[in-house]
Structure formats: C-alpha cells, structure tokens
Amino acid sequence: MAAGLNHVRTWMVLIFFLAAFPAPTSANPDWSTRVWQIDDGLLDNDINGITQTPDHYLWLVTPVGLMRFDGVNFSPFPTENFYGRTALHLRFALCSRTGVLWLAFDGGTIAGLNPDSSMVPLDINSLPTRSPFAMACDFGGAVWTAYSDNAIYRAQNGKATKFTAEDGVPPGNFHSLNSDGIGNIWLAKGNQISCFHDGKFHQVAHIDGFQSMAATRTNSVWMVANAHLFFCDAEGNLKDCGTLPIQSNVRSAALLEDRNGSVWIGTQGEGLFHFDQSHFERVDTSHSSILSLAQDHEGNIWVGTGGGGLDRITPCGIRVEALENNQVQSQIQSICQDANGVLWGATQKGALVRQTRGNWTSVFTNAPFAGSVTCVASDKDAVWVGTGIGQLLRIADGQYTMWETNVARGTVRGLLSATNGDLWIVGNDALQRLHQGHMENIRMPRTIQRVSAITEDATGNIWIGASGSLLRFDGTNLVNDTAHDPLSNRPICCLYGADDGSLWISSRGGGLMRLKNGRIDQIGLDQGLVSTYISQIVADGRGWLWFASSHGIFKLRQREIEHAMEDTNALLRPVIYGKNEGLVSQEAVFSIAAPFILPHAILGADGRVWMLTHAGVVVADPVVLSDISAVPPVLLTQVAMDGQIIASHNGIAKTESAPVPQTLNSRLKIPPWHRHLEFGFTAFHFRAPENLNFRYQLVGYDNGWIDAGTERTASYSQLAADRYQFRVEASIGDGPWSDPAVLDFTVIPFFWQTWWFRTGVVLIFTMSLIAIVRYVSYRRLQLRLRNIEQQAAVERERGRIARDIHDDLGNRLTEIQLLTGLAERDGEVPKKSMTHITEISSAARQATDALDEIVWAINPRNDTLPHLINYLGQFATDFMRTAGIHCRVDLPENPPAKPVSAEVRHNLFLAIKESLNNIARHSNATEVSMLILATDKSLSVIIQDNGRGFSGEPKTNGADGLENMRLRIAEIGGEFQIKSRPGAGTCISFNGLWLEE
C-alpha cells in the first residue's frame, strides 16, 4: 500500500476546483423532436395542414395529396375514389366536432366525409367556384368558408348562406377564420377582429400588423401582430403577452393553444416558439419555416414544416448528452454521482469531466493525471478516480489524494465503492481491495484471465464476473459459484445486485439470468428480450429494470421478467427507446471491447437513470416516461385476399384498377377458392408507437390468443367454409390490453359443401344404400331360389333316373330273369331253350341301350348343344338302320356351344326316340329325314317320313306315345306339332326349345 498527499497541488488549483464546483440542480423540462420525411413515407416534405379525426388518424395536407398517419405508416388517401379526378389538389382539411372531415380543393370543390365514409350533402351550386381563403367549423357542424370577394359562407344541411358587409363583414384583406372552444366564429379581416353572434359579425377589437390567430378553449383568441403575442376575449379586452424573440419582418404563419393553455407559435423563417404564460422558448424543428400546427388526443404537438417534413414535439423524458456539443471531445465511458448530487465522468480520451449547470466540462486539466483517467466511483465522502498510469485518486473537499496500486500494466479498468467503505479496484489481470486504508491483493483463480464485471448485492456480497465464471467474495477468498449458473463458459458482460437480494447476470449472447436463493433462472430472445448483449443494468425504484445493450436502451418491469422466468410460455413486452426519442444507433459501452473499461449505469439522486453509450450519455427521467394508463385504441385497417384489398377501414384504400373495397363494418363474405387472407390492423400511440404490442385470435380457428409483438398483420391460408370472427387487441408496453377490434366474416362453401348438396348426397347415398341392400337381398334370394331350383332339379333328375332305371332297365332285367327261368325249365327242349336264349340276348341288349341312354343323359360332358345334336343324329341313323328304313339327317354345321340341361336332353331324346319308334312300327315308311335347327337362343327338331300318314287323331296305341311326346316337350318349355295326311307321310316338330344363357 502506498498513500500520501500530492505536494504539487497549489492554491490556484484549489481556487479553480472550488469555483467550478456547482450546486445541485434539478432537471429542467425539455422538448423532444421526432421527424418524418419523404424517406419515411411522406408524399412531400411540405405539410400545409394537420387535423385528427375521431378514429385517431392524423390527416396531413401536402401539395401532392392527402395522407393518413397512424404513428408508423403513412397511407395516401385516394380522393379520386370519392370526388373524381378533378379534386386532386387539396388546400384545407378540417375535422368538425361532429366527426366530419371537410376538404377544400382548388376550383371551389368542398366536400365532407362522414366517419363511415359516406359523403355529406352540400349545395355546391350556392358556393363560389374558386378556392376558399379560410375555413372553420362551429359547434353545430356548419362549415364556414371565406373568399377573396369579401364574402363568407356558412354551409349546413345541404344549404349555403352568404354573409357580406351588410352582415357585419368588415372591409380589408382576409387573415383568419377560427372557431373557439365554445363554438364562436372569429374573423380577422383588415385590422378588425370580429365575432359572430345574433346572425351577424360584431367588431370586438382592432389591431395593426396582424399575422395569425388561434382560438382558445373558451370564448377568446390568441393573435400575433408585429412580433407580439396578444390575447383577446369576447368583450374586446386585448392583452399584450410579450414580444417574440424574432426579427420584426418575420411572419407568424401558424398558431395553436394546447390543452395546458400554452401557446405554440410557428414562424416563416425562425422556427417554432413555445409560450407558457410567462416566457418564450425556442423549440427545435426540422425546418425554420412552419406551415401548420395541431395537437392530438394524447397531447403531442404536431408541426408541419415547409420543407422539413412532419415534426412531433413531446416533453423530453430521455435524451443523449453528447459531449461534442459541450466542449468535451470524447464520450464518457464511466460515470458516478457524488454525495452532493454532482455527476462525474471519465472520457474515452482520459479526461475527468463534471456536469455544471447542465453542461459537461473538463476539470483538473493541468493535473499530473490529466489525460490518463479511465474510470470513476463515489462513496459518501469522496470521488475515486482510476487512471491508466497505475494511480488511484481520491477527491474530497477540493483536494485530491493519490494512491499507488499494484495493478498490472498500470491500468485501472473499474472501481466499485462498497457499502462497508471498501473500494474494489479492477486491473487488466489483477483485483485489489482498499480496506480500512490498506491496499490488499485478492488472489484470482488461475483460470481467470480478466474481470469483466463487478457489483455488490443487497446483503453486501461482492460478485465478480469473468470468462464463463461467477465469483463471490466470502470476506477472505473468492469462491467460484459457476456450478450454480448455466453460463456455458460465456463471458459475463454485466452484474447488478437488486434491492431484493437477487443478482442479475448478463453474459455475451446468453440472455438475462437471475440468481436468487441459490437458484438461477434465465430468459432469452424467444421470450421477447430485446438483446442478449447487455452491458448495463439499473433499477429505477419504480418497478422497472433499465438495460443498455447492443440494440440500444430498453426497460422491463421486474415482475414481468420474473413471471417470464417462471412461465416459459410468457412473452416479455419491453419498452424500447430509440429513434422515436431521437436515440439513433445507441449501442452501449461494453467491458468486453476495447478499451475494456467496466461501465456502470447509475440511478441519480433526482431519480433519473444514466447509461453509457458510444454516442453519449443517455439520461432518462422515469417520471416523465411514467406508465401510460390510457389503453390504446385499436383499429382494423384492411383485409386482403390473395394480395388484393377487398375491404378497408371506411372503404378507404388506394386502388388502381381494382374496384373500391367495401368497408369493414359489414359482414364479409370470402369466396371458397381463396388461397391467402391477410388482416391489417393498427393502434394509436403517437408518443411511442414502437412500444405498441398486439395479439390476435381467429375465433373458429385459433385455440387462443396469438402474440404478434409489434407486427401489424395476421395471415391465414385456405380457411374452411364456416363463420369466423377476427379479434385484435393492443397494449402499450406491459400495460392493459385494449377492447378488441372485431370483424365477423364468412367463408362461403363450395357447392359441394352446401347443406342442400350434402343433404342431397345423404339422400342419394341412403337411396343407393337401400337399392344396394335390396339388390343384394334380391340376388341372395335369387341365388337361394336358384339353389332350391337346382336342388329340386337334382331331385327331379334323381327321381327320373330312378324311374327310368325302375321302369325301363328294371323291366328289362325282370324280363331277362323270367326268360332265364323259362330257359332253365325248357332246357330239355333245345328249340324252346334257344328261343328263350335269343329273347334273353335281345332283352339284355335293350337293357344295355337303356343304361347307355341314362348314362348319356346324366353325363356332364354331354351338356352342350353340339354333343346333343351329334348324339341325336347318330341315334336316329342307327335306329332307322336297324328298322331297315333309310334315314337322312341334316345337322347345323357350327352349332353354338350352349349348355343344355340334363332334363332337356332326356325329354328331347325320349320324344325323338318315341317318334322314330312310331315311324318304324306304324308308318310303313321307307325314308325318314331329321332336320335340326339351332340358334344362340333356341333349338328346333323336325322329323318327317314318307309313310302312309293318317287323318285326324290317331286311334291306335301310338296315340299314347304322341301324348307322351307332347307332355315331355311341354315340360322343357317347347311346343310339339304333328302334321300328317293319308298317303303323304307325317311331319313331327319340336319347336321353341330355349337354351340356357
């Protein structure tokens, strides 16, 4: 340890130091200006008029068109959709208290647009066909217009009334026409100020050098004349409120009283001024020429400039203190606040700076350590300064004391003043503690190369972060607590000890962690964390944790972070401070990048938060940036189908060739062939639009709310035919959700998805099913009947076979048996015995033939027509040859191979056999012919002889044979015919024998 007074200090240094020491000052209110220009979506950088409609849109009048603005997106208003191509150049836009947007175009066209986009009827034939000079609306919704011919018109309910000098209109040039907070119409013309009541204009006051006029919330007006601001009431009392700090030849072009009673004055050439009832102050704008002023529902002031675009003026809650503008040539890399509330800093170029009356100035510029300061810290008694030359300084009571350190390579990279009075000094590869006036070296683990963060928790523990390691000082040694955290060897960027005893940890790319009660929890980008590279953390005492990161400055409510750590499905809703507040590219200072100084954010004694970025010191006032209790109004803007807008808010959308879309007020019907639906929505929070969060739900499709973050569209693909309801809500930061904006729509089904089609299909299906069941049942019944018929046919065939065997074969065998008996009896008589043997042989042959016929009839190989025809032909030839009668057979050459049942074969064969037998026995014929005719469906057999014939019905034994033939042919579905004449032979026909399919 080395300590001692610096004997170089002199009275001059002491006097300089004391003179530069400022008294504590509170933060003064300031204004923040946000600018939008053509690159941000404006049609033109000249903004001639600004007004706000009840749906919260801002309407901007530019030389090239009318636009709507929701805080994020500019939307051109297609006036040609409503008023034709002739109404393209707009002069005025004014919203009445009834919500009608009145538009005045070149050429004298004046049109009103209701909130539902219906047009307000106006008797344009009673109005001049030239552009009005001024325009105003009274409480009754009437529109007042002033023209260059000294005439004033009031239009209401489709009727226009003209007022001239006879109605009190004074002579001189028109200057202004306004409506005050209670609906009075004020006129500035010539040098007269007049107010309309009792059907005419009455002079209230006169003033020379008039420039502009603005109505108040009561029955009075503000005026600027000859660079003076005047207040005038309805009684004519005129009050001079002071002289504007402008040249006398500079005109005031715009005037506005805000809701707080302050007055805003826009000039042509010297910018914007604010008057708070006591003094004037200049407010920065993007251009010195001011054309229009307006205040929105949130209280923001909007400025239309002549070339600089659109400006929004708000109370400044967060800003950058860039030292280049304050005679200091580099940015601050370390900051602290002493017990007196004075801010101290160390710059990147080694200067020690201090804030005096809002400005940063260098101190001790001639001291030996000048140019080598690296970091600062403070305790209740002094300010500690680390240097890059191995020295430690203590500044108190206007004096500085120098301490020698053992920091390797002489660079003090960080300082921590503990609550117990210890001072911790961080070097490149060393750690020291100044304890009760003695400097101690703290032994570091061999694996630790460089300390990247140091902090103290609420219980007094000192925590040190290094490359993938978290160390805790137990009063004597460093304890490695890495096993308790999921750092995965990531370098620690930042440590912060909160008042509740928790330790907040940020590692490079590893998200945000909290160590509490021996347990560590973690969140990352997937839960809404803005950045995983966080270098500074500080609590503001109002429930918020502030973060400086590689993506700028943001804050999160501590309870929301803790909830997200417990519920992995919860999403964070950070409040981001960036371009909207004028903070552009606010990358934080990191300890893991050159010059490797440990940065610390601080909470000032006045409650303001100070954070270090490469662009300067960011100071935020949590009071000005307090929670916004108002719930943002949310609005559905449009519905697009397959890239084409089919519905929009109030039916307003820029269209080229497509028809004007319908409004979102009626239930939409979406055709079934759509491929993609996109819903557009917005909400209004002009103060910080980037902190608006959205969630949506398609009732009938989504199971719950879907967090959209800051996205303002929701997409769905190929929705099924049904009724749906799209709902969207918005919130500011982690504030309450708004009431939902709701859109009901129906996806029309394809014709095959309609109820009548489905009913018809069900009926057809039911009838088809019944028909199929009936058909199947019928087929089954037919099959059963066929089986029964087949079984009956089999039974009949079996009975026939049994009958044939019994009647024919049985008789033959019986005959053989009897003849055999006779032969045995007459065996001694050879002649009789031979006769019996001959008869036995004949009977046996006949039995064999009968058996052959039976076998042929039942043989399945003979069940086709060709086999039947061949057999019949062969039988007839053989039979007639035996009878000694010449037989001529005429058979078909290629008969169809149709199946023929055994019953048909049998009965037909017996009928033919009977007919041939009758011919052989009774006809005395010498020749017989048999003709067989066959088609695919039928068979016919014709037998004709040349015998003696007969007339009438035969009375012989053959008559029974003819009857048998007729019965047999009838059994098989055929027809039996016989034709005969005496001496001309006989013709027998078997016709209509139908073949099986």
mmCIF file with all atom_site columns, N, CA, C and O in Angstrom, residues 486-519:
data_model
loop_
_atom_site.group_PDB
_atom_site.id
_atom_site.type_symbol
_atom_site.label_atom_id
_atom_site.label_alt_id
_atom_site.label_comp_id
_atom_site.label_asym_id
_atom_site.label_entity_id
_atom_site.label_seq_id
_atom_site.pdbx_PDB_ins_code
_atom_site.Cartn_x
_atom_site.Cartn_y
_atom_site.Cartn_z
_atom_site.occupancy
_atom_site.B_iso_or_equiv
_atom_site.pdbx_formal_charge
_atom_site.auth_seq_id
_atom_site.auth_comp_id
_atom_site.auth_asym_id
_atom_site.auth_atom_id
_atom_site.pdbx_PDB_model_num
ATOM 1   N N  . PRO A 1 486 ? -25.975 -21.448 -15.479 1.00 0.00 ? 486 PRO A N  1
ATOM 2   C CA . PRO A 1 486 ? -25.812 -22.043 -16.814 1.00 0.00 ? 486 PRO A CA 1
ATOM 3   C C  . PRO A 1 486 ? -25.072 -21.112 -17.764 1.00 0.00 ? 486 PRO A C  1
ATOM 4   O O  . PRO A 1 486 ? -25.562 -20.799 -18.837 1.00 0.00 ? 486 PRO A O  1
ATOM 5   N N  . LEU A 1 487 ? -23.896 -20.651 -17.384 1.00 0.00 ? 487 LEU A N  1
ATOM 6   C CA . LEU A 1 487 ? -23.191 -19.683 -18.214 1.00 0.00 ? 487 LEU A CA 1
ATOM 7   C C  . LEU A 1 487 ? -22.576 -20.314 -19.452 1.00 0.00 ? 487 LEU A C  1
ATOM 8   O O  . LEU A 1 487 ? -22.327 -19.632 -20.447 1.00 0.00 ? 487 LEU A O  1
ATOM 9   N N  . SER A 1 488 ? -22.290 -21.612 -19.388 1.00 0.00 ? 488 SER A N  1
ATOM 10  C CA . SER A 1 488 ? -21.710 -22.330 -20.531 1.00 0.00 ? 488 SER A CA 1
ATOM 11  C C  . SER A 1 488 ? -20.441 -21.649 -21.026 1.00 0.00 ? 488 SER A C  1
ATOM 12  O O  . SER A 1 488 ? -20.205 -21.522 -22.237 1.00 0.00 ? 488 SER A O  1
ATOM 13  N N  . ASN A 1 489 ? -19.634 -21.182 -20.074 1.00 0.00 ? 489 ASN A N  1
ATOM 14  C CA . ASN A 1 489 ? -18.345 -20.567 -20.400 1.00 0.00 ? 489 ASN A CA 1
ATOM 15  C C  . ASN A 1 489 ? -18.471 -19.315 -21.256 1.00 0.00 ? 489 ASN A C  1
ATOM 16  O O  . ASN A 1 489 ? -17.536 -18.944 -21.965 1.00 0.00 ? 489 ASN A O  1
ATOM 17  N N  . ARG A 1 490 ? -19.626 -18.658 -21.183 1.00 0.00 ? 490 ARG A N  1
ATOM 18  C CA . ARG A 1 490 ? -19.782 -17.392 -21.890 1.00 0.00 ? 490 ARG A CA 1
ATOM 19  C C  . ARG A 1 490 ? -19.231 -16.253 -21.031 1.00 0.00 ? 490 ARG A C  1
ATOM 20  O O  . ARG A 1 490 ? -19.476 -16.221 -19.827 1.00 0.00 ? 490 ARG A O  1
ATOM 21  N N  . PRO A 1 491 ? -18.534 -15.288 -21.633 1.00 0.00 ? 491 PRO A N  1
ATOM 22  C CA . PRO A 1 491 ? -18.037 -14.146 -20.857 1.00 0.00 ? 491 PRO A CA 1
ATOM 23  C C  . PRO A 1 491 ? -19.187 -13.356 -20.248 1.00 0.00 ? 491 PRO A C  1
ATOM 24  O O  . PRO A 1 491 ? -20.175 -13.061 -20.921 1.00 0.00 ? 491 PRO A O  1
ATOM 25  N N  . ILE A 1 492 ? -19.070 -13.009 -18.982 1.00 0.00 ? 492 ILE A N  1
ATOM 26  C CA . ILE A 1 492 ? -20.084 -12.200 -18.305 1.00 0.00 ? 492 ILE A CA 1
ATOM 27  C C  . ILE A 1 492 ? -19.899 -10.745 -18.698 1.00 0.00 ? 492 ILE A C  1
ATOM 28  O O  . ILE A 1 492 ? -18.798 -10.197 -18.609 1.00 0.00 ? 492 ILE A O  1
ATOM 29  N N  . CYS A 1 493 ? -20.988 -10.116 -19.148 1.00 0.00 ? 493 CYS A N  1
ATOM 30  C CA . CYS A 1 493 ? -20.938 -8.714  -19.566 1.00 0.00 ? 493 CYS A CA 1
ATOM 31  C C  . CYS A 1 493 ? -21.303 -7.769  -18.436 1.00 0.00 ? 493 CYS A C  1
ATOM 32  O O  . CYS A 1 493 ? -20.790 -6.643  -18.380 1.00 0.00 ? 493 CYS A O  1
ATOM 33  N N  . CYS A 1 494 ? -22.225 -8.195  -17.582 1.00 0.00 ? 494 CYS A N  1
ATOM 34  C CA . CYS A 1 494 ? -22.767 -7.254  -16.604 1.00 0.00 ? 494 CYS A CA 1
ATOM 35  C C  . CYS A 1 494 ? -23.286 -8.014  -15.389 1.00 0.00 ? 494 CYS A C  1
ATOM 36  O O  . CYS A 1 494 ? -23.826 -9.116  -15.508 1.00 0.00 ? 494 CYS A O  1
ATOM 37  N N  . LEU A 1 495 ? -23.104 -7.415  -14.202 1.00 0.00 ? 495 LEU A N  1
ATOM 38  C CA . LEU A 1 495 ? -23.672 -7.898  -12.946 1.00 0.00 ? 495 LEU A CA 1
ATOM 39  C C  . LEU A 1 495 ? -24.372 -6.741  -12.268 1.00 0.00 ? 495 LEU A C  1
ATOM 40  O O  . LEU A 1 495 ? -23.899 -5.609  -12.283 1.00 0.00 ? 495 LEU A O  1
ATOM 41  N N  . TYR A 1 496 ? -25.547 -7.042  -11.682 1.00 0.00 ? 496 TYR A N  1
ATOM 42  C CA . TYR A 1 496 ? -26.270 -5.983  -10.961 1.00 0.00 ? 496 TYR A CA 1
ATOM 43  C C  . TYR A 1 496 ? -26.979 -6.603  -9.769  1.00 0.00 ? 496 TYR A C  1
ATOM 44  O O  . TYR A 1 496 ? -27.734 -7.572  -9.901  1.00 0.00 ? 496 TYR A O  1
ATOM 45  N N  . GLY A 1 497 ? -26.725 -6.057  -8.573  1.00 0.00 ? 497 GLY A N  1
ATOM 46  C CA . GLY A 1 497 ? -27.374 -6.510  -7.362  1.00 0.00 ? 497 GLY A CA 1
ATOM 47  C C  . GLY A 1 497 ? -28.604 -5.674  -7.058  1.00 0.00 ? 497 GLY A C  1
ATOM 48  O O  . GLY A 1 497 ? -28.501 -4.461  -6.836  1.00 0.00 ? 497 GLY A O  1
ATOM 49  N N  . ALA A 1 498 ? -29.775 -6.316  -7.079  1.00 0.00 ? 498 ALA A N  1
ATOM 50  C CA . ALA A 1 498 ? -31.030 -5.604  -6.847  1.00 0.00 ? 498 ALA A CA 1
ATOM 51  C C  . ALA A 1 498 ? -31.322 -5.501  -5.357  1.00 0.00 ? 498 ALA A C  1
ATOM 52  O O  . ALA A 1 498 ? -30.743 -6.210  -4.526  1.00 0.00 ? 498 ALA A O  1
ATOM 53  N N  . ASP A 1 499 ? -32.272 -4.630  -5.013  1.00 0.00 ? 499 ASP A N  1
ATOM 54  C CA . ASP A 1 499 ? -32.599 -4.400  -3.602  1.00 0.00 ? 499 ASP A CA 1
ATOM 55  C C  . ASP A 1 499 ? -33.244 -5.611  -2.941  1.00 0.00 ? 499 ASP A C  1
ATOM 56  O O  . ASP A 1 499 ? -33.217 -5.723  -1.715  1.00 0.00 ? 499 ASP A O  1
ATOM 57  N N  . ASP A 1 500 ? -33.834 -6.516  -3.736  1.00 0.00 ? 500 ASP A N  1
ATOM 58  C CA . ASP A 1 500 ? -34.493 -7.680  -3.145  1.00 0.00 ? 500 ASP A CA 1
ATOM 59  C C  . ASP A 1 500 ? -33.523 -8.828  -2.879  1.00 0.00 ? 500 ASP A C  1
ATOM 60  O O  . ASP A 1 500 ? -33.949 -9.931  -2.525  1.00 0.00 ? 500 ASP A O  1
ATOM 61  N N  . GLY A 1 501 ? -32.233 -8.592  -3.051  1.00 0.00 ? 501 GLY A N  1
ATOM 62  C CA . GLY A 1 501 ? -31.233 -9.613  -2.779  1.00 0.00 ? 501 GLY A CA 1
ATOM 63  C C  . GLY A 1 501 ? -30.871 -10.460 -3.978  1.00 0.00 ? 501 GLY A C  1
ATOM 64  O O  . GLY A 1 501 ? -29.984 -11.316 -3.883  1.00 0.00 ? 501 GLY A O  1
ATOM 65  N N  . SER A 1 502 ? -31.543 -10.270 -5.117  1.00 0.00 ? 502 SER A N  1
ATOM 66  C CA . SER A 1 502 ? -31.238 -11.047 -6.310  1.00 0.00 ? 502 SER A CA 1
ATOM 67  C C  . SER A 1 502 ? -30.041 -10.455 -7.037  1.00 0.00 ? 502 SER A C  1
ATOM 68  O O  . SER A 1 502 ? -29.712 -9.271  -6.895  1.00 0.00 ? 502 SER A O  1
ATOM 69  N N  . LEU A 1 503 ? -29.387 -11.298 -7.799  1.00 0.00 ? 503 LEU A N  1
ATOM 70  C CA . LEU A 1 503 ? -28.245 -10.888 -8.619  1.00 0.00 ? 503 LEU A CA 1
ATOM 71  C C  . LEU A 1 503 ? -28.627 -11.103 -10.071 1.00 0.00 ? 503 LEU A C  1
ATOM 72  O O  . LEU A 1 503 ? -28.965 -12.223 -10.483 1.00 0.00 ? 503 LEU A O  1
ATOM 73  N N  . TRP A 1 504 ? -28.570 -10.035 -10.859 1.00 0.00 ? 504 TRP A N  1
ATOM 74  C CA . TRP A 1 504 ? -28.906 -10.110 -12.277 1.00 0.00 ? 504 TRP A CA 1
ATOM 75  C C  . TRP A 1 504 ? -27.612 -10.227 -13.069 1.00 0.00 ? 504 TRP A C  1
ATOM 76  O O  . TRP A 1 504 ? -26.657 -9.496  -12.829 1.00 0.00 ? 504 TRP A O  1
ATOM 77  N N  . ILE A 1 505 ? -27.611 -11.174 -14.017 1.00 0.00 ? 505 ILE A N  1
ATOM 78  C CA . ILE A 1 505 ? -26.395 -11.521 -14.746 1.00 0.00 ? 505 ILE A CA 1
ATOM 79  C C  . ILE A 1 505 ? -26.694 -11.479 -16.243 1.00 0.00 ? 505 ILE A C  1
ATOM 80  O O  . ILE A 1 505 ? -27.704 -11.998 -16.712 1.00 0.00 ? 505 ILE A O  1
ATOM 81  N N  . SER A 1 506 ? -25.784 -10.865 -16.983 1.00 0.00 ? 506 SER A N  1
ATOM 82  C CA . SER A 1 506 ? -25.851 -10.883 -18.440 1.00 0.00 ? 506 SER A CA 1
ATOM 83  C C  . SER A 1 506 ? -24.533 -11.433 -18.964 1.00 0.00 ? 506 SER A C  1
ATOM 84  O O  . SER A 1 506 ? -23.459 -10.968 -18.578 1.00 0.00 ? 506 SER A O  1
ATOM 85  N N  . SER A 1 507 ? -24.643 -12.436 -19.825 1.00 0.00 ? 507 SER A N  1
ATOM 86  C CA . SER A 1 507 ? -23.452 -12.987 -20.469 1.00 0.00 ? 507 SER A CA 1
ATOM 87  C C  . SER A 1 507 ? -23.530 -12.745 -21.960 1.00 0.00 ? 507 SER A C  1
ATOM 88  O O  . SER A 1 507 ? -24.624 -12.561 -22.517 1.00 0.00 ? 507 SER A O  1
ATOM 89  N N  . ARG A 1 508 ? -22.410 -12.748 -22.624 1.00 0.00 ? 508 ARG A N  1
ATOM 90  C CA . ARG A 1 508 ? -22.355 -12.419 -24.039 1.00 0.00 ? 508 ARG A CA 1
ATOM 91  C C  . ARG A 1 508 ? -23.131 -13.452 -24.851 1.00 0.00 ? 508 ARG A C  1
ATOM 92  O O  . ARG A 1 508 ? -22.731 -14.606 -24.975 1.00 0.00 ? 508 ARG A O  1
ATOM 93  N N  . GLY A 1 509 ? -24.273 -13.043 -25.407 1.00 0.00 ? 509 GLY A N  1
ATOM 94  C CA . GLY A 1 509 ? -25.107 -13.925 -26.210 1.00 0.00 ? 509 GLY A CA 1
ATOM 95  C C  . GLY A 1 509 ? -25.906 -14.930 -25.413 1.00 0.00 ? 509 GLY A C  1
ATOM 96  O O  . GLY A 1 509 ? -26.595 -15.769 -26.001 1.00 0.00 ? 509 GLY A O  1
ATOM 97  N N  . GLY A 1 510 ? -25.856 -14.864 -24.067 1.00 0.00 ? 510 GLY A N  1
ATOM 98  C CA . GLY A 1 510 ? -26.511 -15.875 -23.251 1.00 0.00 ? 510 GLY A CA 1
ATOM 99  C C  . GLY A 1 510 ? -27.805 -15.432 -22.622 1.00 0.00 ? 510 GLY A C  1
ATOM 100 O O  . GLY A 1 510 ? -28.366 -16.155 -21.799 1.00 0.00 ? 510 GLY A O  1
ATOM 101 N N  . GLY A 1 511 ? -28.316 -14.260 -22.965 1.00 0.00 ? 511 GLY A N  1
ATOM 102 C CA . GLY A 1 511 ? -29.578 -13.805 -22.403 1.00 0.00 ? 511 GLY A CA 1
ATOM 103 C C  . GLY A 1 511 ? -29.400 -13.153 -21.050 1.00 0.00 ? 511 GLY A C  1
ATOM 104 O O  . GLY A 1 511 ? -28.310 -12.710 -20.662 1.00 0.00 ? 511 GLY A O  1
ATOM 105 N N  . LEU A 1 512 ? -30.485 -13.110 -20.306 1.00 0.00 ? 512 LEU A N  1
ATOM 106 C CA . LEU A 1 512 ? -30.522 -12.477 -18.987 1.00 0.00 ? 512 LEU A CA 1
ATOM 107 C C  . LEU A 1 512 ? -30.836 -13.538 -17.949 1.00 0.00 ? 512 LEU A C  1
ATOM 108 O O  . LEU A 1 512 ? -31.755 -14.331 -18.115 1.00 0.00 ? 512 LEU A O  1
ATOM 109 N N  . MET A 1 513 ? -30.057 -13.534 -16.847 1.00 0.00 ? 513 MET A N  1
ATOM 110 C CA . MET A 1 513 ? -30.232 -14.516 -15.779 1.00 0.00 ? 513 MET A CA 1
ATOM 111 C C  . MET A 1 513 ? -30.410 -13.806 -14.442 1.00 0.00 ? 513 MET A C  1
ATOM 112 O O  . MET A 1 513 ? -29.990 -12.665 -14.265 1.00 0.00 ? 513 MET A O  1
ATOM 113 N N  . ARG A 1 514 ? -31.031 -14.522 -13.532 1.00 0.00 ? 514 ARG A N  1
ATOM 114 C CA . ARG A 1 514 ? -31.220 -14.017 -12.165 1.00 0.00 ? 514 ARG A CA 1
ATOM 115 C C  . ARG A 1 514 ? -30.839 -15.124 -11.185 1.00 0.00 ? 514 ARG A C  1
ATOM 116 O O  . ARG A 1 514 ? -31.325 -16.255 -11.278 1.00 0.00 ? 514 ARG A O  1
ATOM 117 N N  . LEU A 1 515 ? -29.958 -14.768 -10.234 1.00 0.00 ? 515 LEU A N  1
ATOM 118 C CA . LEU A 1 515 ? -29.568 -15.684 -9.167  1.00 0.00 ? 515 LEU A CA 1
ATOM 119 C C  . LEU A 1 515 ? -30.230 -15.205 -7.885  1.00 0.00 ? 515 LEU A C  1
ATOM 120 O O  . LEU A 1 515 ? -29.984 -14.092 -7.425  1.00 0.00 ? 515 LEU A O  1
ATOM 121 N N  . LYS A 1 516 ? -31.095 -16.075 -7.340  1.00 0.00 ? 516 LYS A N  1
ATOM 122 C CA . LYS A 1 516 ? -31.808 -15.706 -6.127  1.00 0.00 ? 516 LYS A CA 1
ATOM 123 C C  . LYS A 1 516 ? -32.072 -16.971 -5.314  1.00 0.00 ? 516 LYS A C  1
ATOM 124 O O  . LYS A 1 516 ? -32.567 -17.966 -5.844  1.00 0.00 ? 516 LYS A O  1
ATOM 125 N N  . ASN A 1 517 ? -31.709 -16.907 -4.035  1.00 0.00 ? 517 ASN A N  1
ATOM 126 C CA . ASN A 1 517 ? -31.900 -18.043 -3.121  1.00 0.00 ? 517 ASN A CA 1
ATOM 127 C C  . ASN A 1 517 ? -31.251 -19.320 -3.660  1.00 0.00 ? 517 ASN A C  1
ATOM 128 O O  . ASN A 1 517 ? -31.810 -20.420 -3.569  1.00 0.00 ? 517 ASN A O  1
ATOM 129 N N  . GLY A 1 518 ? -30.060 -19.153 -4.232  1.00 0.00 ? 518 GLY A N  1
ATOM 130 C CA . GLY A 1 518 ? -29.321 -20.302 -4.726  1.00 0.00 ? 518 GLY A CA 1
ATOM 131 C C  . GLY A 1 518 ? -29.829 -20.881 -6.026  1.00 0.00 ? 518 GLY A C  1
ATOM 132 O O  . GLY A 1 518 ? -29.301 -21.877 -6.512  1.00 0.00 ? 518 GLY A O  1
ATOM 133 N N  . ARG A 1 519 ? -30.846 -20.271 -6.624  1.00 0.00 ? 519 ARG A N  1
ATOM 134 C CA . ARG A 1 519 ? -31.426 -20.776 -7.869  1.00 0.00 ? 519 ARG A CA 1
ATOM 135 C C  . ARG A 1 519 ? -31.238 -19.739 -8.961  1.00 0.00 ? 519 ARG A C  1
ATOM 136 O O  . ARG A 1 519 ? -31.358 -18.536 -8.720  1.00 0.00 ? 519 ARG A O  1
#
